[in-house]
PDB file of C-alpha atoms in Angstrom:
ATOM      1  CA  UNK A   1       0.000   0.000   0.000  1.00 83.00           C
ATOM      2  CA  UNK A   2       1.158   3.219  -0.847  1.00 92.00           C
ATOM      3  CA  UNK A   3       0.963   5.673   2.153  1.00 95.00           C
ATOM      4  CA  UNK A   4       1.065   9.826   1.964  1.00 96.00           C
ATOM      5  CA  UNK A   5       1.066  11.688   5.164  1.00 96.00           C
ATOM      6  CA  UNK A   6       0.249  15.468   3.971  1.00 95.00           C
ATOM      7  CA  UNK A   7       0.939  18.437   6.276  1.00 94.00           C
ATOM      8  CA  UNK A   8      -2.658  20.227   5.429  1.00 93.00           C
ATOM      9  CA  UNK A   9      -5.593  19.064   4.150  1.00 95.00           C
ATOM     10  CA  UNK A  10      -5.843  21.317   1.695  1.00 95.00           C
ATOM     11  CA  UNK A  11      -3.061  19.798   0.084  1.00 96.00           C
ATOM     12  CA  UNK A  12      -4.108  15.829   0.457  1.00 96.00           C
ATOM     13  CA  UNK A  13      -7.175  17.478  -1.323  1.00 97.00           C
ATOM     14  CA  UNK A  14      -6.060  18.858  -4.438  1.00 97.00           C
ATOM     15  CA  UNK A  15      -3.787  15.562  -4.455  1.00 97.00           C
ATOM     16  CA  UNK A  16      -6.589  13.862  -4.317  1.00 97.00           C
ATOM     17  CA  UNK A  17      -8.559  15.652  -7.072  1.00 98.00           C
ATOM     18  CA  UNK A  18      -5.091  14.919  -9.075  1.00 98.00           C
ATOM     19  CA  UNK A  19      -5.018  11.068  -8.934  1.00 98.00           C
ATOM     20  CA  UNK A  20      -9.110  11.120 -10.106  1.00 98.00           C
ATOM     21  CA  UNK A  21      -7.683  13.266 -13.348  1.00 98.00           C
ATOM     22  CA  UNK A  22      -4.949  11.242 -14.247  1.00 98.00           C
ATOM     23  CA  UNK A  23      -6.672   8.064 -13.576  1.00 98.00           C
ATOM     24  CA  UNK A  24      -9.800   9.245 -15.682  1.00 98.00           C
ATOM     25  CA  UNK A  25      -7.343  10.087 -18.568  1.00 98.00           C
ATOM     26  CA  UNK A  26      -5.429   6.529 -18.270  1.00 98.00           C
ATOM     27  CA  UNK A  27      -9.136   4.659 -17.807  1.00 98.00           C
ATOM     28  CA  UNK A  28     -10.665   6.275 -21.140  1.00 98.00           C
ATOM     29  CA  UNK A  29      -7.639   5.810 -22.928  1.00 98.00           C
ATOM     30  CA  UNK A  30      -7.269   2.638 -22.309  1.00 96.00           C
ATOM     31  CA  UNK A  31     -11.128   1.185 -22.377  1.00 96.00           C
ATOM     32  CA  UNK A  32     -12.767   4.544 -23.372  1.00 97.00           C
ATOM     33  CA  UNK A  33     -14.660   4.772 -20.010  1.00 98.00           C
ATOM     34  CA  UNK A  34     -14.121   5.761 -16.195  1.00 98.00           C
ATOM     35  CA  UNK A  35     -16.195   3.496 -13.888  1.00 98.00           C
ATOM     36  CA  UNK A  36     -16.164   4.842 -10.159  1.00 98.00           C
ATOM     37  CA  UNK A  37     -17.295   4.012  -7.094  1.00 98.00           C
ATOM     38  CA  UNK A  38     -17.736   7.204  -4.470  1.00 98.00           C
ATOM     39  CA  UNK A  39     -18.329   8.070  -1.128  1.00 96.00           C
ATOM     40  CA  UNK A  40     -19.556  10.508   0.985  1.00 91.00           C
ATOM     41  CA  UNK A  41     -18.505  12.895   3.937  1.00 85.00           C
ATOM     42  CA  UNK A  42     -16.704  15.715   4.062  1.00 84.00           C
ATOM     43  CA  UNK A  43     -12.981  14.670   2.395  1.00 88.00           C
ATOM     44  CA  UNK A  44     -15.139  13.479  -0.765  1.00 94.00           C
ATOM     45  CA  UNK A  45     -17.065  16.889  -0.230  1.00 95.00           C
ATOM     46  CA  UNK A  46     -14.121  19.135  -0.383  1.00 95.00           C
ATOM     47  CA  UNK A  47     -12.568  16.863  -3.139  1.00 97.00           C
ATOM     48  CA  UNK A  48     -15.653  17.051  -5.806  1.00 97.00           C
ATOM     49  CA  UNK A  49     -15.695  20.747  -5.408  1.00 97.00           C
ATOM     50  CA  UNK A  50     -12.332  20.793  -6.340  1.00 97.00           C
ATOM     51  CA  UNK A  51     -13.307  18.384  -9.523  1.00 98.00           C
ATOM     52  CA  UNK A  52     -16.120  21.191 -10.047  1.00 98.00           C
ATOM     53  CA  UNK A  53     -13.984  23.964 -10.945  1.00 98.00           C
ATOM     54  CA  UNK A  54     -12.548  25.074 -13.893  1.00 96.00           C
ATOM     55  CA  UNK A  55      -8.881  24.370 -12.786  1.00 95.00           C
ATOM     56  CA  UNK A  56      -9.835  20.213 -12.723  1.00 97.00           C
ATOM     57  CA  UNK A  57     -13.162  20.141 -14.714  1.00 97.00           C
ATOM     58  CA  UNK A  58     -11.787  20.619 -18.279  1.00 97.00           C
ATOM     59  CA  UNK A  59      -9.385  17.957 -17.639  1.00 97.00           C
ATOM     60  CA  UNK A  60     -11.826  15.484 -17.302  1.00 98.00           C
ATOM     61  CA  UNK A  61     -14.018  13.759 -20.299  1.00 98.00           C
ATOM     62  CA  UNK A  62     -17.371  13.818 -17.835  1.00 98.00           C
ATOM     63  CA  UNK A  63     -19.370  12.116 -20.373  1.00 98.00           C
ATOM     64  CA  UNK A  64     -17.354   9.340 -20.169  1.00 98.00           C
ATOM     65  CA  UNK A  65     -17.407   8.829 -16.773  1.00 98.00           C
ATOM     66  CA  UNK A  66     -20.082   6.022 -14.979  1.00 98.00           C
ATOM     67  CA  UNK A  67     -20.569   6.604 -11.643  1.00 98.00           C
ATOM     68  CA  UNK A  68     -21.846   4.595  -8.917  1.00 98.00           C
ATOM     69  CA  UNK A  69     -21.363   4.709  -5.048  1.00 98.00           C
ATOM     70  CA  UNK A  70     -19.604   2.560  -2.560  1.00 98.00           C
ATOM     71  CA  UNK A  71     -22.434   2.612   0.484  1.00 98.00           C
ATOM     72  CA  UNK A  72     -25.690   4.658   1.226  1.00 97.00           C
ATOM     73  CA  UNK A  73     -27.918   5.419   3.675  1.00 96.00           C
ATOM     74  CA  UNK A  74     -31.083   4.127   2.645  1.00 97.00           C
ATOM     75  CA  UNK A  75     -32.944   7.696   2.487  1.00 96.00           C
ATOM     76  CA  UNK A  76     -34.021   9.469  -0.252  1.00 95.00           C
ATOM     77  CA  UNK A  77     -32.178  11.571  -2.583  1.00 95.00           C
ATOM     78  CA  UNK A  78     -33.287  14.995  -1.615  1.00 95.00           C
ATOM     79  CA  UNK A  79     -32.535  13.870   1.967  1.00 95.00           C
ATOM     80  CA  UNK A  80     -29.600  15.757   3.569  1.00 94.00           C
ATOM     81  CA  UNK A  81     -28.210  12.400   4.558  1.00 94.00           C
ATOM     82  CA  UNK A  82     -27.579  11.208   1.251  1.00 96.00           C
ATOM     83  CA  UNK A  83     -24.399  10.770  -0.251  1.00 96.00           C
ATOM     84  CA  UNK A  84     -25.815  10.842  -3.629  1.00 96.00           C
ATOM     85  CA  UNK A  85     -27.092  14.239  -2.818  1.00 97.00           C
ATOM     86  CA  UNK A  86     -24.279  15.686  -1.465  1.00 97.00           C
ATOM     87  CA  UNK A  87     -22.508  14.262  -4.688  1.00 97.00           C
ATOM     88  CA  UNK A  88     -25.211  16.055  -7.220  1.00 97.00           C
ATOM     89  CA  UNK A  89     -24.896  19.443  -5.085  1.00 97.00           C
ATOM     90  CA  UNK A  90     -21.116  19.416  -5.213  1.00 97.00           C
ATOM     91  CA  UNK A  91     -19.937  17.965  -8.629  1.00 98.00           C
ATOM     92  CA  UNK A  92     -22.538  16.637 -11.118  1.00 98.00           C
ATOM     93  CA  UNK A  93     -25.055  19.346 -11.338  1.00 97.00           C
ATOM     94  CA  UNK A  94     -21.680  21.114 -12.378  1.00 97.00           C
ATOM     95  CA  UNK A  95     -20.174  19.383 -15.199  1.00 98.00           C
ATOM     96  CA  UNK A  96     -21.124  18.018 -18.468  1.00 97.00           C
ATOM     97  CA  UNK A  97     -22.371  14.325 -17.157  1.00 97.00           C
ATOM     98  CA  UNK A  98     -24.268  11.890 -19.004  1.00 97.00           C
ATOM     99  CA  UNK A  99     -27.297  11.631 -16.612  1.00 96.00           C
ATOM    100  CA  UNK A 100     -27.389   7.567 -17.936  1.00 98.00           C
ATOM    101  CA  UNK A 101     -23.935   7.023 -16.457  1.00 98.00           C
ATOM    102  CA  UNK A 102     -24.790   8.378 -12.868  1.00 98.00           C
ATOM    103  CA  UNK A 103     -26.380   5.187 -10.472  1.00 98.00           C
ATOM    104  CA  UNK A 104     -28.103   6.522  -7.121  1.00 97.00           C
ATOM    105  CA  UNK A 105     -27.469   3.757  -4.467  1.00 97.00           C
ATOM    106  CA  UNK A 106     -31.172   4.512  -4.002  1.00 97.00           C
ATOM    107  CA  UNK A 107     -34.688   3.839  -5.389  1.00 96.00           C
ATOM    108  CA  UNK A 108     -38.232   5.044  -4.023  1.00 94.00           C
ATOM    109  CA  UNK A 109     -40.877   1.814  -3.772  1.00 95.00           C
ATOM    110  CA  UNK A 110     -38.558  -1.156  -3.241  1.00 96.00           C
ATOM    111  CA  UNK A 111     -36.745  -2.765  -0.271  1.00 97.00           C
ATOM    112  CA  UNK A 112     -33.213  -2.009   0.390  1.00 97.00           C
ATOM    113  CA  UNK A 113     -32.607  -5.463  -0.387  1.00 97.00           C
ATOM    114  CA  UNK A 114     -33.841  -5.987  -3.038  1.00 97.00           C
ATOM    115  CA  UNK A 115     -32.441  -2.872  -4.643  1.00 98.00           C
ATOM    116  CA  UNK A 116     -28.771  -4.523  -3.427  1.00 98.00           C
ATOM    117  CA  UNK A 117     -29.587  -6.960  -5.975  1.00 98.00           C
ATOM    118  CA  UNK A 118     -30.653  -4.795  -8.821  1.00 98.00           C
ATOM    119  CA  UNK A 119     -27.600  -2.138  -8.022  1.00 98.00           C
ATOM    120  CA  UNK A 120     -25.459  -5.227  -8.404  1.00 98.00           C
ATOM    121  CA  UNK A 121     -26.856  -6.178 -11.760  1.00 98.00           C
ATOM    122  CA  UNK A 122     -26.707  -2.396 -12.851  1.00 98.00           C
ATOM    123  CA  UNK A 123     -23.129  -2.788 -12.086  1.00 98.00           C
ATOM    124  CA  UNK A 124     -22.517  -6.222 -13.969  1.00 98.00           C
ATOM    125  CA  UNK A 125     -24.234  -4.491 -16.834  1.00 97.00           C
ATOM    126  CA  UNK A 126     -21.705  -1.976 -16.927  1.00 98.00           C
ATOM    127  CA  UNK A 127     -18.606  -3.600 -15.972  1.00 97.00           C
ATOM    128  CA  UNK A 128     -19.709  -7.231 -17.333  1.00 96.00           C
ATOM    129  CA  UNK A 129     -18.550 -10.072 -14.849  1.00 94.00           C
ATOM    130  CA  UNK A 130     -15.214  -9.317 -14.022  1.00 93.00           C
ATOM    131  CA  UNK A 131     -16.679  -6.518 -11.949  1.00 96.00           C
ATOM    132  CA  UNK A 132     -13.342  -3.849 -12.198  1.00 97.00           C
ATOM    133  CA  UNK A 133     -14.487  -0.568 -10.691  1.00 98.00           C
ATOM    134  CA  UNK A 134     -11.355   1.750 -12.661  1.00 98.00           C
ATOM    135  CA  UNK A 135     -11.440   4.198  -9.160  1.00 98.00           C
ATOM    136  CA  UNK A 136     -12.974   3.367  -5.927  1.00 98.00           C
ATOM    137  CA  UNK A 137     -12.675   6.561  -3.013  1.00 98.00           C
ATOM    138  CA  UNK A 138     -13.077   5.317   0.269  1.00 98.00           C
ATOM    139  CA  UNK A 139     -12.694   6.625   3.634  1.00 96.00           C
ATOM    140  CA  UNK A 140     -12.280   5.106   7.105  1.00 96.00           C
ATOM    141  CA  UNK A 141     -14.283   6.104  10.168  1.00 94.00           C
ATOM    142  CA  UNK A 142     -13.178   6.416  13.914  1.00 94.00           C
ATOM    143  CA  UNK A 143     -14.341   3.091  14.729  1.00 95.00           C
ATOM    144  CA  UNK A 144     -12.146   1.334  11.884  1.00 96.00           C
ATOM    145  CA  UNK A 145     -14.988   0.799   9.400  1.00 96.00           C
ATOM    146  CA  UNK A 146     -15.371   1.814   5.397  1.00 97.00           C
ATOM    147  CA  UNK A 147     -18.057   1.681   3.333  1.00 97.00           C
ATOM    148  CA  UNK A 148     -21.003   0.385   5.410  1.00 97.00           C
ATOM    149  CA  UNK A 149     -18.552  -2.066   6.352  1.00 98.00           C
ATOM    150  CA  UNK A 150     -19.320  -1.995  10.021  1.00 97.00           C
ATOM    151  CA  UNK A 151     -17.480  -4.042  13.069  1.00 97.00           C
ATOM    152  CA  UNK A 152     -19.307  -6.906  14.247  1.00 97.00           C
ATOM    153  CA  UNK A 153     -21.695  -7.011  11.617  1.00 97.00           C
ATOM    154  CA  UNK A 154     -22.260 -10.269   9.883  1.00 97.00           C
ATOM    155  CA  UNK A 155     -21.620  -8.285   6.164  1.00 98.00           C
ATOM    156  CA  UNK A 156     -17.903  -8.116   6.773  1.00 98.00           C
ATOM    157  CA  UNK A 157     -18.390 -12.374   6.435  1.00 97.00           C
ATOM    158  CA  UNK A 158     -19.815 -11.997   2.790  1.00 97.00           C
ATOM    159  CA  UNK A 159     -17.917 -13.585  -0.158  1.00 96.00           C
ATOM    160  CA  UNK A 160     -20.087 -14.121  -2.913  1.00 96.00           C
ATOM    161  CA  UNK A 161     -22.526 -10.683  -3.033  1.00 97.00           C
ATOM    162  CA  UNK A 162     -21.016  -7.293  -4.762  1.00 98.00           C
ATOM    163  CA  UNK A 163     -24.021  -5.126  -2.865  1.00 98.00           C
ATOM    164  CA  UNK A 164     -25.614  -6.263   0.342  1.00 98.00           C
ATOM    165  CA  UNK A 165     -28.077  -4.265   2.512  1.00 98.00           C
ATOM    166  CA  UNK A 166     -28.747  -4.993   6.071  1.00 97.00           C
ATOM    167  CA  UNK A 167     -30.461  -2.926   8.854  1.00 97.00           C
ATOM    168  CA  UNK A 168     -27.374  -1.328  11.138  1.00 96.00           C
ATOM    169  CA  UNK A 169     -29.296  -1.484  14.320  1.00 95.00           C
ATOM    170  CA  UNK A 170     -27.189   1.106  16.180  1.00 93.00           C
ATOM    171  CA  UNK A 171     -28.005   3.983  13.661  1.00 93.00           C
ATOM    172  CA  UNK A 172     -31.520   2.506  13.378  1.00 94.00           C
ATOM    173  CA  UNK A 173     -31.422   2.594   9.698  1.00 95.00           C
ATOM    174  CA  UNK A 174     -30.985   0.159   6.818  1.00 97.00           C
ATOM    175  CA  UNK A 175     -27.451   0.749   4.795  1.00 97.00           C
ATOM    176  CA  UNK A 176     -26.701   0.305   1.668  1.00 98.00           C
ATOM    177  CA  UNK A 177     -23.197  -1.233   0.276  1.00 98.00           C
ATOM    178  CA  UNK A 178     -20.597  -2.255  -1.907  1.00 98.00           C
ATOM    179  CA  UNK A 179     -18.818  -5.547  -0.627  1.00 98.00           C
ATOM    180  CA  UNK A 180     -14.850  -6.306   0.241  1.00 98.00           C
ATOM    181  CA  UNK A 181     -15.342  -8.776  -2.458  1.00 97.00           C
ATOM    182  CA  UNK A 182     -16.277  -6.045  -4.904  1.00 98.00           C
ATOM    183  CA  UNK A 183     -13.983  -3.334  -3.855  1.00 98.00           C
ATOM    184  CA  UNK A 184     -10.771  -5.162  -3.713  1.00 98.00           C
ATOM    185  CA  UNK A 185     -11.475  -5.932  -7.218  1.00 97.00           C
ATOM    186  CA  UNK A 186     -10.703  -2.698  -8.267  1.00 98.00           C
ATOM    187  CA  UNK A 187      -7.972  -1.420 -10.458  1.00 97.00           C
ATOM    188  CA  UNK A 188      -7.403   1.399  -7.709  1.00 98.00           C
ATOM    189  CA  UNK A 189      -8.301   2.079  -4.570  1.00 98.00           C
ATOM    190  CA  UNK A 190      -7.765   5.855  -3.018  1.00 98.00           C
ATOM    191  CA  UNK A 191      -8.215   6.080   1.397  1.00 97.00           C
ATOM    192  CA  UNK A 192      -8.689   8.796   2.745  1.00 97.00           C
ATOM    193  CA  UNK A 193      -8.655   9.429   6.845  1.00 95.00           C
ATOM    194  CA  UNK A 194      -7.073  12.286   9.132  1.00 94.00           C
ATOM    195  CA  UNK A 195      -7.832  13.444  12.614  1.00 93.00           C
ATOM    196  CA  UNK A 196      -6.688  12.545  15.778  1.00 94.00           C
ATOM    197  CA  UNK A 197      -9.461  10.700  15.908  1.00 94.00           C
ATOM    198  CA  UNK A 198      -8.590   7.846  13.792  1.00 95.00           C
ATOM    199  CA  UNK A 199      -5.009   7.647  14.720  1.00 95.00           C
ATOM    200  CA  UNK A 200      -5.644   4.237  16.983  1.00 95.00           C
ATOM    201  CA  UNK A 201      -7.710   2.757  14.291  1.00 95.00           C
ATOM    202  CA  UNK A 202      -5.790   3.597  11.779  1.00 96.00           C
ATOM    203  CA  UNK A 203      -2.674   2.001  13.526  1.00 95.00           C
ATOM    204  CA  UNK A 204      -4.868  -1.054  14.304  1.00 96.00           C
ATOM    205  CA  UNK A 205      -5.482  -1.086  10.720  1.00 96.00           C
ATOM    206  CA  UNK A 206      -1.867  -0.956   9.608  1.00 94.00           C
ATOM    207  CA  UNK A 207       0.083  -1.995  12.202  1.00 94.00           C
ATOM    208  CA  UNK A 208      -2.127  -4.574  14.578  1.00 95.00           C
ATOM    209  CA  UNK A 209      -2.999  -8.092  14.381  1.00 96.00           C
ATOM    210  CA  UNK A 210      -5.844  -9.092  11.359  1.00 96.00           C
ATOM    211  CA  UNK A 211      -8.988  -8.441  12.714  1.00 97.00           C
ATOM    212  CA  UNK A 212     -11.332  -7.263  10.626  1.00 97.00           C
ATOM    213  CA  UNK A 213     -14.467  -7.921  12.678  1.00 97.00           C
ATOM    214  CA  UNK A 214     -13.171  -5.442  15.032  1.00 97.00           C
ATOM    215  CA  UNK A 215     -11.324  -2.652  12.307  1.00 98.00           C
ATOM    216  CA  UNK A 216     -12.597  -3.577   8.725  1.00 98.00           C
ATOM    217  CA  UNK A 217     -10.453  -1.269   7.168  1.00 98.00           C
ATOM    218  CA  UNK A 218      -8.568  -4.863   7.230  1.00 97.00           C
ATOM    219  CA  UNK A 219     -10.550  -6.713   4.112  1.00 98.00           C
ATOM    220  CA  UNK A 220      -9.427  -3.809   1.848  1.00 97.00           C
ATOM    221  CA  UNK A 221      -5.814  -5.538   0.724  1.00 95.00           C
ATOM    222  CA  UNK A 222      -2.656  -3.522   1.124  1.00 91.00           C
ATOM    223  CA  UNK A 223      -1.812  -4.079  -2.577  1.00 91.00           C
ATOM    224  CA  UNK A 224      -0.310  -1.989  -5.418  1.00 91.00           C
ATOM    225  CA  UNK A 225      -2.828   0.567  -6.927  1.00 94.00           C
ATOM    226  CA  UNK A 226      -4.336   1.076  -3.079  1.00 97.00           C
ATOM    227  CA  UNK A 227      -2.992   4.201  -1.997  1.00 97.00           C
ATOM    228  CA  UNK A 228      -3.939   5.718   1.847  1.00 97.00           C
ATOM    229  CA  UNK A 229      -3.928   9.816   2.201  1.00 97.00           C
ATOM    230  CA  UNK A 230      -3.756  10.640   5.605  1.00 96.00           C
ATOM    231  CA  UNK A 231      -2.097  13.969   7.651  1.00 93.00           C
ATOM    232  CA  UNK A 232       0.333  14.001  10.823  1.00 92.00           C
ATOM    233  CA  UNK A 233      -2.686  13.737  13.158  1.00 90.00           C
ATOM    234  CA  UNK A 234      -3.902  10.484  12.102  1.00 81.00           C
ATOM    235  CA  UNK A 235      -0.698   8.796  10.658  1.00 76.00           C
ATOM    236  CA  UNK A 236       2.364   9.964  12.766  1.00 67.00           C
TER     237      UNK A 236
END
């Protein structure tokens, strides 16, 4: 695994809004698309608005791009919870997308289970069976966990499904997710985390025994093409 410990976030930012350009360039020169998988919270937040401007969007072919999302909350899309929202506001109401490449992790009138299993087949239709997201951003929380990858919770067991949904009883709320399976598929894999208040997991992750059930951060490989951003604060 690669590892970058910046000395502002400002600067892990705009590095981060550098890898998605150069990757998108490689990925639609290669296959003539950009397949992602994104997250939410406020690193992806500050990192989209960065794609937004004119600085980073006119290096990017946007109508080339397919994006989908690594986990969800299952509310709607005009909720202030959703990533997918937070993802429209910051970045695709602002470039040239083509509206049939975006896929909400959400859909009014059916069961969050049930739309795991149509998001997976949306995904199979665009990637085929191999399943190679080209980018997937990813971030780690305080308690160790990415995605809706969360400690204890049977999900972190699953080797066959790409998207799973499951109610997370301590948030009261049925999430939405991509798989380890899935994600460690990908070409490349971008981490982000900073704050003092991931340094322990973050150690745990990189530096303790394997054990995902407690930090799941684990079932993401440390492999070439995964790369981990992090600042002083979390990674000293």
């Amino acid at each position: 695994m690669n590892i970058t410990v910046f000395d502002d976030l400002n600067t892990l930012y705009k590095k981060a809004a550098d890898t998605f350009v150069e990757l998108s360039g490689k990925s639609i020169l290669k296959h003539d698309k950009f397949v992602v998988a994104l997250s939410g919270g406020s690193s992806p937040k500050a990192i989209f608005s960065l794609l937004a401007t004119q600085e980073y969007a006119e290096k990017v072919e946007w109508n080339k791009v397919y994006f989908f999302w690594v986990d969800e909350r299952w509310v709607s899309l005009d909720d202030e919870k959703s990533n997918a929202k937070m993802t429209f506001e910051t970045l695709l109401d602002k470039v040239p997308v083509n509206k049939d490449h975006i896929f909400p992790m959400y859909k009014d009138g059916i069961d969050p289970e049930d739309y795991a299993e149509e998001y997976e087949a949306q995904i199979r239709n665009v990637l085929g069976t191999d399943g190679i997201f080209d980018f997937i951003l990813l971030g780690m929380g305080d308690d160790g966990h990415t995605a809706s990858l969360f400690p204890g919770e049977k999900i972190l067991h699953e080797k066959e499904k790409w998207v799973d949904a499951y109610y997370l009883k301590p948030q009261e709320m049925f999430r939405i997710t991509l798989t380890a399976p899935i994600i460690n598929k990908a070409e490349n894999i971008l981490i982000i985390t900073f704050g003092t208040s991931k340094k322990h997991a973050l150690n745990e992750v990189l530096n303790g025994e394997y054990n995902p059930e407690m930090y799941p951060l684990q079932l993401i490989e440390k492999r070439n093409g995964v790369k981990l951003f992090t600042d002083k604060e979390a990674g000293a």
